[in-house]
PDB file of C-alpha atoms and ligand atoms in Angstrom:
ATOM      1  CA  UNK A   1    -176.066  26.218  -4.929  1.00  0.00           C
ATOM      2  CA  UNK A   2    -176.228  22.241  -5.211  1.00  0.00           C
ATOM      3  CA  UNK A   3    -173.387  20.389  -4.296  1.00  0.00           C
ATOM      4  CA  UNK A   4    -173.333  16.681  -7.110  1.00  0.00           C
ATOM      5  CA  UNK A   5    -171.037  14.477  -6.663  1.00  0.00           C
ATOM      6  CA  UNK A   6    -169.665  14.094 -10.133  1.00  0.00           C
ATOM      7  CA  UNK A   7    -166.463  11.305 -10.981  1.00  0.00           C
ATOM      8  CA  UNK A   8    -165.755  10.743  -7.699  1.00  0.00           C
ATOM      9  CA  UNK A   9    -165.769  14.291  -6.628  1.00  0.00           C
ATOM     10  CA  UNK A  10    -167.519  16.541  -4.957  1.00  0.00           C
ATOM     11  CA  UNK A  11    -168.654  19.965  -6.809  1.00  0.00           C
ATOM     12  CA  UNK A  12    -170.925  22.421  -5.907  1.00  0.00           C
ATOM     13  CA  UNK A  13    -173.030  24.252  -8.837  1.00  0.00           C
ATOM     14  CA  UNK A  14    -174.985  27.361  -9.318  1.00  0.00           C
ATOM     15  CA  UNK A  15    -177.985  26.385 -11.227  1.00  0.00           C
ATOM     16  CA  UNK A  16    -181.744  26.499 -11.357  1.00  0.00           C
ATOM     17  CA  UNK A  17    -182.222  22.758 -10.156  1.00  0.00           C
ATOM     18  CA  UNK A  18    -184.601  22.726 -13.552  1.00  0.00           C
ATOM     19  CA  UNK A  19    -181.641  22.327 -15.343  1.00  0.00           C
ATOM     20  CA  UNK A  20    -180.629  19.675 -17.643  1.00  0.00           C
ATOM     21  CA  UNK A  21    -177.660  17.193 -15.963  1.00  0.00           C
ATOM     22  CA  UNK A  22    -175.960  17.856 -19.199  1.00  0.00           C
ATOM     23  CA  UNK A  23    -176.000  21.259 -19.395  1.00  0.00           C
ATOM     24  CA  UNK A  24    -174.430  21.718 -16.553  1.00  0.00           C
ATOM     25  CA  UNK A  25    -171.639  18.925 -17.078  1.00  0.00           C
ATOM     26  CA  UNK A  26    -171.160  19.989 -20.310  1.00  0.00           C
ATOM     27  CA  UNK A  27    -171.042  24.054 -19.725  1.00  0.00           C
ATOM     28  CA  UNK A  28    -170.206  24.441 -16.331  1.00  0.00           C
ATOM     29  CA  UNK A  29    -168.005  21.491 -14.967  1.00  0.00           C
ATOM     30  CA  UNK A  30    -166.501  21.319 -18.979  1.00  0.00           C
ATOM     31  CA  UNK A  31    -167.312  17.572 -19.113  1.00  0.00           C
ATOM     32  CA  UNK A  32    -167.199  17.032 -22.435  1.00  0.00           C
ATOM     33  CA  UNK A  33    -167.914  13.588 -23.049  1.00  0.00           C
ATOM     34  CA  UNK A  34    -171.449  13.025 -22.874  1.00  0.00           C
ATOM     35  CA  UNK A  35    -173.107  14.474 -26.100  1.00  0.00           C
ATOM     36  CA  UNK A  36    -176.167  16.509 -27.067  1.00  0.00           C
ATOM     37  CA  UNK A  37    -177.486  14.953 -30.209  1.00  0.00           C
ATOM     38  CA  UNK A  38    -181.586  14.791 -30.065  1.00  0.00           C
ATOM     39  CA  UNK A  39    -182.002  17.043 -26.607  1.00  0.00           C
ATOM     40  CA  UNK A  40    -185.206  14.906 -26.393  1.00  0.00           C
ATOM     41  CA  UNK A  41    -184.317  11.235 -24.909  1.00  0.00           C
ATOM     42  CA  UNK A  42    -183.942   9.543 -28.220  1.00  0.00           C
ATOM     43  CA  UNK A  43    -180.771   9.263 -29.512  1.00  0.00           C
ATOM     44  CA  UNK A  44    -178.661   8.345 -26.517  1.00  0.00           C
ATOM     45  CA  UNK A  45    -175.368  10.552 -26.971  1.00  0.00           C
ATOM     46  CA  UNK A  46    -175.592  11.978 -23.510  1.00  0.00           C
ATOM     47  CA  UNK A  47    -175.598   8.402 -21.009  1.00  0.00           C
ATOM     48  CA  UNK A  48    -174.465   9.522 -17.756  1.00  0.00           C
ATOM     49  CA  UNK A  49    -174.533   6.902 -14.884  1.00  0.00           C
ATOM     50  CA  UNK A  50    -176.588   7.937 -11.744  1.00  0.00           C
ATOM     51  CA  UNK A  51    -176.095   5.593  -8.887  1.00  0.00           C
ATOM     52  CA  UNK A  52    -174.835   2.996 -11.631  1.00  0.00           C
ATOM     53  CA  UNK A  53    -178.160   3.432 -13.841  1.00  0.00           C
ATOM     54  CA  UNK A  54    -177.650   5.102 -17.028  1.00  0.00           C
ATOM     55  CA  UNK A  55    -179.985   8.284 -17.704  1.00  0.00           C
ATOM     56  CA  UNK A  56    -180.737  11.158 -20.556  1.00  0.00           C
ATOM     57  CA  UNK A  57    -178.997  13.894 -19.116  1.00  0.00           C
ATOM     58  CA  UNK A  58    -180.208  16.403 -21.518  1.00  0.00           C
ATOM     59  CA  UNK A  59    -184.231  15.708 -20.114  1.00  0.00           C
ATOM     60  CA  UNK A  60    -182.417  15.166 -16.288  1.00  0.00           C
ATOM     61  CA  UNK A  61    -183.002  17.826 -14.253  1.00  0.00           C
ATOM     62  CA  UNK A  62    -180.170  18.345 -11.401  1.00  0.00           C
ATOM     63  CA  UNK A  63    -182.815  18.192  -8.903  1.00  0.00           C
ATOM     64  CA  UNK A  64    -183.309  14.641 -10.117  1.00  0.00           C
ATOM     65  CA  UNK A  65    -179.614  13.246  -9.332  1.00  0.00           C
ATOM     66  CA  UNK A  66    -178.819  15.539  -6.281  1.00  0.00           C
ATOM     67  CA  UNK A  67    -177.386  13.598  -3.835  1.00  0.00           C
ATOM     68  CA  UNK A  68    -176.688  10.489  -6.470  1.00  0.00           C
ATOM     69  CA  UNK A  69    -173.204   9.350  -7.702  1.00  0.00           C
ATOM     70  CA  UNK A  70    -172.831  10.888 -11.198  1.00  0.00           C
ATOM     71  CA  UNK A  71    -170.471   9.137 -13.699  1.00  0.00           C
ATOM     72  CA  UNK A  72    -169.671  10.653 -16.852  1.00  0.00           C
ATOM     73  CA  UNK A  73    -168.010   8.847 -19.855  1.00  0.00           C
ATOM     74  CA  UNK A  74    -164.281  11.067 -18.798  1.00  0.00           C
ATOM     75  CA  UNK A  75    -165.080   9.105 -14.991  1.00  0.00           C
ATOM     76  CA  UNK A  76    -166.024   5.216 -16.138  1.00  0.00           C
ATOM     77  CA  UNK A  77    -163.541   3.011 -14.737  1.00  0.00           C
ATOM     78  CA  UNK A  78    -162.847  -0.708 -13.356  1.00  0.00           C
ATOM     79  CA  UNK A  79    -162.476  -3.965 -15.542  1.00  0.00           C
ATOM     80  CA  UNK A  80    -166.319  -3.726 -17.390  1.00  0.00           C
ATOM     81  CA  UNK A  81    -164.951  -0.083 -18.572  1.00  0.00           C
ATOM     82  CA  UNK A  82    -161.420  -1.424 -19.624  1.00  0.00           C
ATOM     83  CA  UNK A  83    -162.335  -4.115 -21.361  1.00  0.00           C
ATOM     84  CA  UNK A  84    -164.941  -2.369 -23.693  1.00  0.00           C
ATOM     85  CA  UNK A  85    -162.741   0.724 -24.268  1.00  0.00           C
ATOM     86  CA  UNK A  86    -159.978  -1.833 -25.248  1.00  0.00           C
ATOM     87  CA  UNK A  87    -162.599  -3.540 -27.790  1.00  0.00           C
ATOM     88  CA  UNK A  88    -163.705  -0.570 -28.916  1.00  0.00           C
ATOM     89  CA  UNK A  89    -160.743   0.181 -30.454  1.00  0.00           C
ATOM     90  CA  UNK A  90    -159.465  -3.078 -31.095  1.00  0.00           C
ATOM     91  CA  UNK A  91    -162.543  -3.014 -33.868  1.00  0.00           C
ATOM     92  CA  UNK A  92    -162.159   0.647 -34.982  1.00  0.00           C
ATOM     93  CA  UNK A  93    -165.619   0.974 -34.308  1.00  0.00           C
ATOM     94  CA  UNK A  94    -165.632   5.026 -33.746  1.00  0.00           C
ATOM     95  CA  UNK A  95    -166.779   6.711 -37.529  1.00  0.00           C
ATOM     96  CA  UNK A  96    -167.234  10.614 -36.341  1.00  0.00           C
ATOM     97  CA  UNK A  97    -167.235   9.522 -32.925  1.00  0.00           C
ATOM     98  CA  UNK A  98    -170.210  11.996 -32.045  1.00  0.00           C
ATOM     99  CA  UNK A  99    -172.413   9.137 -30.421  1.00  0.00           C
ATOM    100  CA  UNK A 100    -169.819   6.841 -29.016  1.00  0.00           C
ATOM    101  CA  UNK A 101    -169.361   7.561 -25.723  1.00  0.00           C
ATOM    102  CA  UNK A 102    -173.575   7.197 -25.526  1.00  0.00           C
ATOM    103  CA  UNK A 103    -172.668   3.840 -27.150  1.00  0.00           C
ATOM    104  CA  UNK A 104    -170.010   2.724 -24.479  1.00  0.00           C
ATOM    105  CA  UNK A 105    -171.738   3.621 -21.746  1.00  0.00           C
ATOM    106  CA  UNK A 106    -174.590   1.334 -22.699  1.00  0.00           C
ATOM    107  CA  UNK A 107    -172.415  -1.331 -23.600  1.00  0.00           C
ATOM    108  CA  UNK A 108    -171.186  -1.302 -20.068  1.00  0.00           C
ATOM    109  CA  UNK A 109    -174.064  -1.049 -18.062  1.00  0.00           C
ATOM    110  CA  UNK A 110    -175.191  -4.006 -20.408  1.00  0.00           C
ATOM    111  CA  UNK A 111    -172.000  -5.945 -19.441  1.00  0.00           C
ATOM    112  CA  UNK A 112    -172.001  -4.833 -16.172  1.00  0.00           C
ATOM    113  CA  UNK A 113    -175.663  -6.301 -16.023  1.00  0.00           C
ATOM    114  CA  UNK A 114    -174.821  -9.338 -17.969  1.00  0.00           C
ATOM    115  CA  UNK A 115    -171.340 -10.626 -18.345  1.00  0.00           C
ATOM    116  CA  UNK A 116    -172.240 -12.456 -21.189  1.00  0.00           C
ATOM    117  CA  UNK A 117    -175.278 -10.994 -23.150  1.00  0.00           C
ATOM    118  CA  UNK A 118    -177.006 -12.547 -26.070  1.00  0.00           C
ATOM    119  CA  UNK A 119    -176.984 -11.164 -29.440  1.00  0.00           C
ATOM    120  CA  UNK A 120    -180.850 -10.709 -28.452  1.00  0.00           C
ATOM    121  CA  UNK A 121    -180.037  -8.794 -25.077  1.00  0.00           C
ATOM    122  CA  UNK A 122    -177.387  -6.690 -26.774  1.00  0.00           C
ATOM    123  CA  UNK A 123    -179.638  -5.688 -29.602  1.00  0.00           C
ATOM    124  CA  UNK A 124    -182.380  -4.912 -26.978  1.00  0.00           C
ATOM    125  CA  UNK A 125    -179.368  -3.088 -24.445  1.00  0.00           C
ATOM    126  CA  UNK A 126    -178.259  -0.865 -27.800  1.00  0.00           C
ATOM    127  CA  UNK A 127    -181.474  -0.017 -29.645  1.00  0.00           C
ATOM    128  CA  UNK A 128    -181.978   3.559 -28.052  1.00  0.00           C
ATOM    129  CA  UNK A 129    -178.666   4.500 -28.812  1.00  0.00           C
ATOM    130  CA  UNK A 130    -178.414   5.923 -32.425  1.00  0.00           C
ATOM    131  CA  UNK A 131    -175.176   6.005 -34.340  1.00  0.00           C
ATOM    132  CA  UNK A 132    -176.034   8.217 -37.604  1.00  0.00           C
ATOM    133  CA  UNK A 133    -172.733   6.586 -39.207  1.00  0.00           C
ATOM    134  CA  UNK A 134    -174.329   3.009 -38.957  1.00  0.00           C
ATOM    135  CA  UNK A 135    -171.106   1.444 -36.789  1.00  0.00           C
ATOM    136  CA  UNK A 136    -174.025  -0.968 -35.170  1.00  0.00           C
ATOM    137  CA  UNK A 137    -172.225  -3.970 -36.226  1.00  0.00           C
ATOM    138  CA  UNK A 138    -169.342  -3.176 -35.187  1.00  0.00           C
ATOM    139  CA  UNK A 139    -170.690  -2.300 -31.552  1.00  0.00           C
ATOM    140  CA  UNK A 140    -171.996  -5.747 -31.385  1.00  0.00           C
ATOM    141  CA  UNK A 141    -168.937  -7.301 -32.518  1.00  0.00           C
ATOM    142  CA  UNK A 142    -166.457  -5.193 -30.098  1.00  0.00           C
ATOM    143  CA  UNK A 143    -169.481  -5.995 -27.121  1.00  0.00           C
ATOM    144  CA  UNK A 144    -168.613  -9.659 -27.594  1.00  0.00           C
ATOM    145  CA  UNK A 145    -164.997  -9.144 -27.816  1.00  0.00           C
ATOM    146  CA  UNK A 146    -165.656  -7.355 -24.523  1.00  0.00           C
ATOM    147  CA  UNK A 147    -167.807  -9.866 -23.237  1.00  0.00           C
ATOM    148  CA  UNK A 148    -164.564 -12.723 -24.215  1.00  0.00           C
ATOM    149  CA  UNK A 149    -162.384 -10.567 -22.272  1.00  0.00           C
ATOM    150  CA  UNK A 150    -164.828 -10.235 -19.274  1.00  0.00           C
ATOM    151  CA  UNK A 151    -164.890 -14.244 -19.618  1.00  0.00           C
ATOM    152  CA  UNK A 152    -161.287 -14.954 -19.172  1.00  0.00           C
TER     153      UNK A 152
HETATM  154  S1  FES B   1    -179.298  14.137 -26.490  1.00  0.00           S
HETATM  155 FE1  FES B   1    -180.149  13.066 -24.833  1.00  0.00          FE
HETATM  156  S2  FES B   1    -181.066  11.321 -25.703  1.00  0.00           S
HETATM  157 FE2  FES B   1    -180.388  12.488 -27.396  1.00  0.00          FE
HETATM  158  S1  FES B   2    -169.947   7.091 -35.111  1.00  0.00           S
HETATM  159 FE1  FES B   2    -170.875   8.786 -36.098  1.00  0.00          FE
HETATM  160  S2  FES B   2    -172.811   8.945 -35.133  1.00  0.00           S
HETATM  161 FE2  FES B   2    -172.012   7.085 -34.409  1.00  0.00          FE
END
């Protein structure tokens, strides 16, 4: 039994402390958000904040984040988190969705990180998260509307 603190609340899990961060969010908690797309650290789709820093939770084993403060895309919140969910979908930017939470979750760490980001620092923030529908200039765009809203 591990007990994670996951959204702001405690839980305590029965799993081999091998296991993926993902897995068990996904399968056992039913914390849908985060995505498995590559399973291999590639593609993004599963970002999940530990202790504020974003990490693959499908090659994370929960003996890794024990004791850490696990955010999940369903548990982002403050003004960072507001303001790029509200750009988001001011620019439509979701096609099938699949990697977009991956995608918000790096936008705001970026923004966290850096109110105001270059188009060089975004591009560099984004380019491990892969969209397979191509919405990557519309992420940049809604990141500066973010960024605008951040501002002022
Ligand atoms: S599923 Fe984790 S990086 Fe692709
Ligand atoms: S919106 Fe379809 S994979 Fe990114």
């Amino acid at each position: 039994m591990m007990k994670l603190m996951i959204n702001g609340r405690e839980v305590e899990v029965i799993a081999d402390p091998a296991t993926p961060l993902l897995w068990v969010v996904r399968d056992e908690l039913g914390l849908t958000g985060a995505k498995y797309g590559c399973g291999q650290a590639v593609c993004g789709a599963c970002l999940i904040f530990a202790d504020g820093a974003p990490v693959r939770a499908c090659v994370t084993p929960l003996s890794n984040v024990a004791g850490q403060k696990i955010t999940t895309p369903e548990g982002l919140q403050g003004q960072v988190a507001d303001a790029v969910r509200s750009a988001w979908e001011k620019h439509d930017v979701a096609q099938c969705g699949y990697c977009q939470p991956g995608q918000i979750m790096s936008a705001v760490a970026l923004l966290t990180e850096k109110p105001a980001p270059t188009d060089a620092e975004i591009d560099d923030a984004m380019n491990s998260n892969i969209c397979r529908c191509a919405t990557y200039g519309r992420i940049r765009t809604a990141i500066k509307t973010a960024s605008g809203m951040l501002k002022g």
